[in-house]
Tab-separated table of C-alpha atoms in Angstrom:
chain	number	residue	atom	x	y	z
A	10	UNK	CA	-18.094	-41.778	-28.603
A	11	UNK	CA	-20.971	-41.463	-26.470
A	12	UNK	CA	-22.104	-38.393	-24.545
A	13	UNK	CA	-21.081	-39.913	-21.134
A	14	UNK	CA	-17.514	-40.465	-22.437
A	15	UNK	CA	-17.308	-37.092	-23.655
A	16	UNK	CA	-18.367	-35.341	-20.568
A	17	UNK	CA	-16.065	-37.468	-18.512
A	18	UNK	CA	-13.307	-36.369	-20.855
A	19	UNK	CA	-14.037	-32.698	-20.673
A	20	UNK	CA	-14.414	-32.849	-16.819
A	21	UNK	CA	-11.295	-34.626	-16.705
A	22	UNK	CA	-9.411	-32.271	-18.644
A	23	UNK	CA	-10.912	-29.472	-16.508
A	24	UNK	CA	-9.677	-31.202	-13.304
A	25	UNK	CA	-6.287	-31.753	-14.718
A	26	UNK	CA	-5.788	-28.134	-15.652
A	27	UNK	CA	-6.972	-26.740	-12.191
A	28	UNK	CA	-4.870	-29.534	-10.438
A	29	UNK	CA	-1.736	-28.505	-12.688
A	30	UNK	CA	-2.328	-24.734	-11.936
A	31	UNK	CA	-2.530	-25.523	-8.084
A	32	UNK	CA	0.466	-27.575	-8.261
A	33	UNK	CA	2.510	-24.936	-10.115
A	34	UNK	CA	1.138	-22.267	-7.688
A	35	UNK	CA	2.183	-24.417	-4.672
A	36	UNK	CA	5.700	-24.968	-6.045
A	37	UNK	CA	6.566	-21.565	-6.624
A	38	UNK	CA	5.007	-20.159	-3.356
A	39	UNK	CA	6.857	-22.707	-1.450
A	40	UNK	CA	10.094	-21.717	-3.071
A	41	UNK	CA	9.534	-18.144	-2.402
A	42	UNK	CA	8.857	-18.996	1.293
A	43	UNK	CA	12.101	-20.826	1.701
A	44	UNK	CA	14.219	-18.263	0.176
A	45	UNK	CA	12.906	-15.657	2.627
A	46	UNK	CA	13.477	-18.195	5.412
A	47	UNK	CA	16.918	-18.768	4.791
A	48	UNK	CA	17.683	-14.968	4.661
A	49	UNK	CA	16.270	-14.697	8.046
A	50	UNK	CA	17.961	-17.857	9.602
A	51	UNK	CA	21.557	-17.289	8.022
A	52	UNK	CA	21.985	-13.608	8.060
A	53	UNK	CA	19.540	-12.141	10.915
A	54	UNK	CA	21.282	-14.492	13.353
A	55	UNK	CA	24.768	-13.235	12.426
A	56	UNK	CA	23.782	-9.643	12.505
A	57	UNK	CA	22.328	-10.127	15.846
A	58	UNK	CA	25.341	-11.734	17.040
A	59	UNK	CA	27.432	-8.848	15.888
A	60	UNK	CA	25.361	-6.389	17.479
A	61	UNK	CA	25.553	-8.157	20.922
A	62	UNK	CA	29.410	-8.526	20.768
A	63	UNK	CA	29.643	-4.759	19.502
A	64	UNK	CA	27.590	-3.696	22.244
A	65	UNK	CA	29.869	-5.509	24.964
A	66	UNK	CA	32.850	-3.933	23.388
A	67	UNK	CA	31.431	-0.615	23.111
A	68	UNK	CA	29.598	-0.177	26.406
A	69	UNK	CA	32.336	-1.617	28.933
A	70	UNK	CA	35.940	-0.434	29.468
A	71	UNK	CA	38.880	-2.856	29.365
A	72	UNK	CA	39.753	-4.993	30.904
A	73	UNK	CA	36.093	-6.810	30.750
A	74	UNK	CA	34.853	-8.318	33.609
A	75	UNK	CA	34.729	-12.242	33.777
A	76	UNK	CA	30.782	-11.976	33.359
A	77	UNK	CA	31.100	-9.817	30.157
A	78	UNK	CA	33.968	-11.823	28.855
A	79	UNK	CA	31.751	-15.072	29.177
A	80	UNK	CA	28.917	-13.334	27.629
A	81	UNK	CA	31.147	-12.333	24.610
A	82	UNK	CA	32.573	-15.684	24.274
A	83	UNK	CA	29.147	-17.163	24.352
A	84	UNK	CA	27.974	-14.979	21.432
A	85	UNK	CA	31.207	-15.579	19.686
A	86	UNK	CA	30.755	-19.249	19.797
A	87	UNK	CA	27.367	-19.017	18.370
A	88	UNK	CA	28.675	-16.720	15.633
A	89	UNK	CA	31.274	-19.145	15.033
A	90	UNK	CA	28.511	-21.980	14.348
A	91	UNK	CA	26.788	-19.754	12.036
A	92	UNK	CA	29.095	-18.772	9.579
A	93	UNK	CA	27.046	-18.342	5.926
A	94	UNK	CA	29.007	-15.919	3.888
A	95	UNK	CA	32.095	-15.446	1.968
A	96	UNK	CA	34.654	-13.773	3.977
A	97	UNK	CA	32.748	-14.279	7.281
A	98	UNK	CA	35.011	-17.329	8.355
A	99	UNK	CA	38.130	-15.173	8.152
A	100	UNK	CA	36.672	-12.224	10.079
A	101	UNK	CA	35.279	-14.611	12.984
A	102	UNK	CA	38.745	-16.083	13.077
A	103	UNK	CA	40.369	-12.768	13.344
A	104	UNK	CA	37.753	-11.636	15.874
A	105	UNK	CA	38.278	-14.605	17.869
A	106	UNK	CA	42.179	-13.947	17.823
A	107	UNK	CA	41.546	-10.276	18.965
A	108	UNK	CA	39.249	-11.500	21.698
A	109	UNK	CA	41.670	-13.636	23.105
A	110	UNK	CA	44.195	-10.858	23.543
A	111	UNK	CA	41.578	-8.768	25.116
A	112	UNK	CA	40.854	-11.337	27.906
A	113	UNK	CA	44.541	-12.053	28.341
A	114	UNK	CA	45.480	-10.932	31.782
A	115	UNK	CA	49.151	-10.992	30.948
A	116	UNK	CA	48.798	-8.412	27.960
A	117	UNK	CA	49.359	-4.793	28.480
A	118	UNK	CA	46.392	-2.089	28.242
A	119	UNK	CA	47.872	-0.603	24.949
A	120	UNK	CA	47.918	-4.124	23.280
A	121	UNK	CA	44.323	-4.788	24.553
A	122	UNK	CA	43.181	-1.286	23.037
A	123	UNK	CA	44.945	-2.359	19.546
A	124	UNK	CA	43.002	-5.831	19.872
A	125	UNK	CA	39.877	-3.898	20.694
A	126	UNK	CA	40.114	-1.894	17.417
A	127	UNK	CA	40.858	-4.901	15.621
A	128	UNK	CA	37.810	-6.665	17.070
A	129	UNK	CA	35.773	-3.841	16.045
A	130	UNK	CA	36.792	-4.044	12.497
A	131	UNK	CA	36.155	-7.670	12.510
A	132	UNK	CA	32.704	-7.213	13.770
A	133	UNK	CA	32.182	-4.489	11.160
A	134	UNK	CA	33.306	-6.902	8.244
A	135	UNK	CA	30.962	-9.526	9.563
A	136	UNK	CA	28.029	-7.115	9.485
A	137	UNK	CA	28.710	-5.814	6.154
A	138	UNK	CA	29.156	-9.378	4.615
A	139	UNK	CA	25.818	-10.424	6.339
A	140	UNK	CA	24.049	-7.146	5.301
A	141	UNK	CA	25.383	-7.432	1.648
A	142	UNK	CA	23.852	-11.005	1.575
A	143	UNK	CA	20.683	-9.912	2.859
A	144	UNK	CA	20.475	-7.543	-0.081
A	145	UNK	CA	21.789	-9.985	-2.616
A	146	UNK	CA	19.427	-12.665	-1.296
A	147	UNK	CA	16.392	-10.311	-1.291
A	148	UNK	CA	17.171	-9.359	-5.080
A	149	UNK	CA	17.381	-13.056	-5.897
A	150	UNK	CA	14.110	-13.736	-4.221
A	151	UNK	CA	12.211	-10.922	-5.961
A	152	UNK	CA	13.776	-12.107	-9.264
A	153	UNK	CA	12.286	-15.618	-8.372
A	154	UNK	CA	8.919	-14.185	-7.351
A	155	UNK	CA	8.893	-12.424	-10.782
A	156	UNK	CA	9.797	-15.613	-12.511
A	157	UNK	CA	7.316	-17.361	-10.652
A	158	UNK	CA	4.472	-14.826	-11.585
A	159	UNK	CA	5.538	-15.056	-15.261
A	160	UNK	CA	4.943	-18.923	-14.924
A	161	UNK	CA	1.791	-18.816	-13.385
A	162	UNK	CA	0.686	-16.112	-15.947
A	163	UNK	CA	1.699	-18.527	-18.600
A	164	UNK	CA	-0.222	-21.231	-16.924
A	165	UNK	CA	-3.230	-19.397	-16.150
A	166	UNK	CA	-3.387	-18.161	-19.956
A	167	UNK	CA	-3.010	-21.857	-21.080
A	168	UNK	CA	-5.671	-22.670	-18.762
A	169	UNK	CA	-8.016	-20.021	-19.681
A	170	UNK	CA	-7.583	-21.033	-23.331
A	171	UNK	CA	-8.208	-24.750	-22.626
A	172	UNK	CA	-11.236	-23.974	-20.423
A	173	UNK	CA	-12.743	-21.353	-22.944
A	174	UNK	CA	-12.540	-23.863	-25.827
A	175	UNK	CA	-14.108	-26.596	-23.638
A	176	UNK	CA	-16.782	-24.306	-22.637
A	177	UNK	CA	-17.461	-23.329	-26.205
A	178	UNK	CA	-17.108	-26.658	-27.738
A	179	UNK	CA	-18.830	-28.684	-24.994
A	180	UNK	CA	-22.336	-27.807	-25.881
A	181	UNK	CA	-21.829	-28.563	-29.477
A	182	UNK	CA	-20.239	-31.936	-28.582
A	183	UNK	CA	-23.382	-32.703	-26.353
A	184	UNK	CA	-25.790	-31.393	-28.963
A	185	UNK	CA	-24.260	-33.531	-31.729
A	186	UNK	CA	-24.596	-36.546	-29.458
A	187	UNK	CA	-28.234	-35.999	-29.008
A	188	UNK	CA	-28.887	-35.949	-32.667
């Protein structure tokens, strides 16, 4: 094998090592970024909706004005479209039922008060489900990050061994070819 071929192989190996290390790094960084995006998208929106609904119920007396009832209804519809956690669907359904009692003009004030308490409980369930999910998903993302770091350390170690071997052996190969 002539020196030109040996150099091409050596630099080809170097290129392949750097490219594979970069690919592994890109894959895991993308995976971690996607995990954090999902946490924000799925759970932050539900927590925001729950906060808005709670604010409307806590800061306004019954019966709700038509404007407040419409605002609550809009936020409730958004939450119904953003069900992402176990138990959230049932809580949103129960909240919707309680809300219908609250806005029903034929219902007595004492019945509306009971429905208001039920609505507050359901909002708390939605908040707890989403806060627990944030904690769980954050733990999973941290574990994924640690796993990625371990893979990158392994890949970096292999790359270092290959490149060190190349750096040590390449001058000998070139020198032998010169003789």
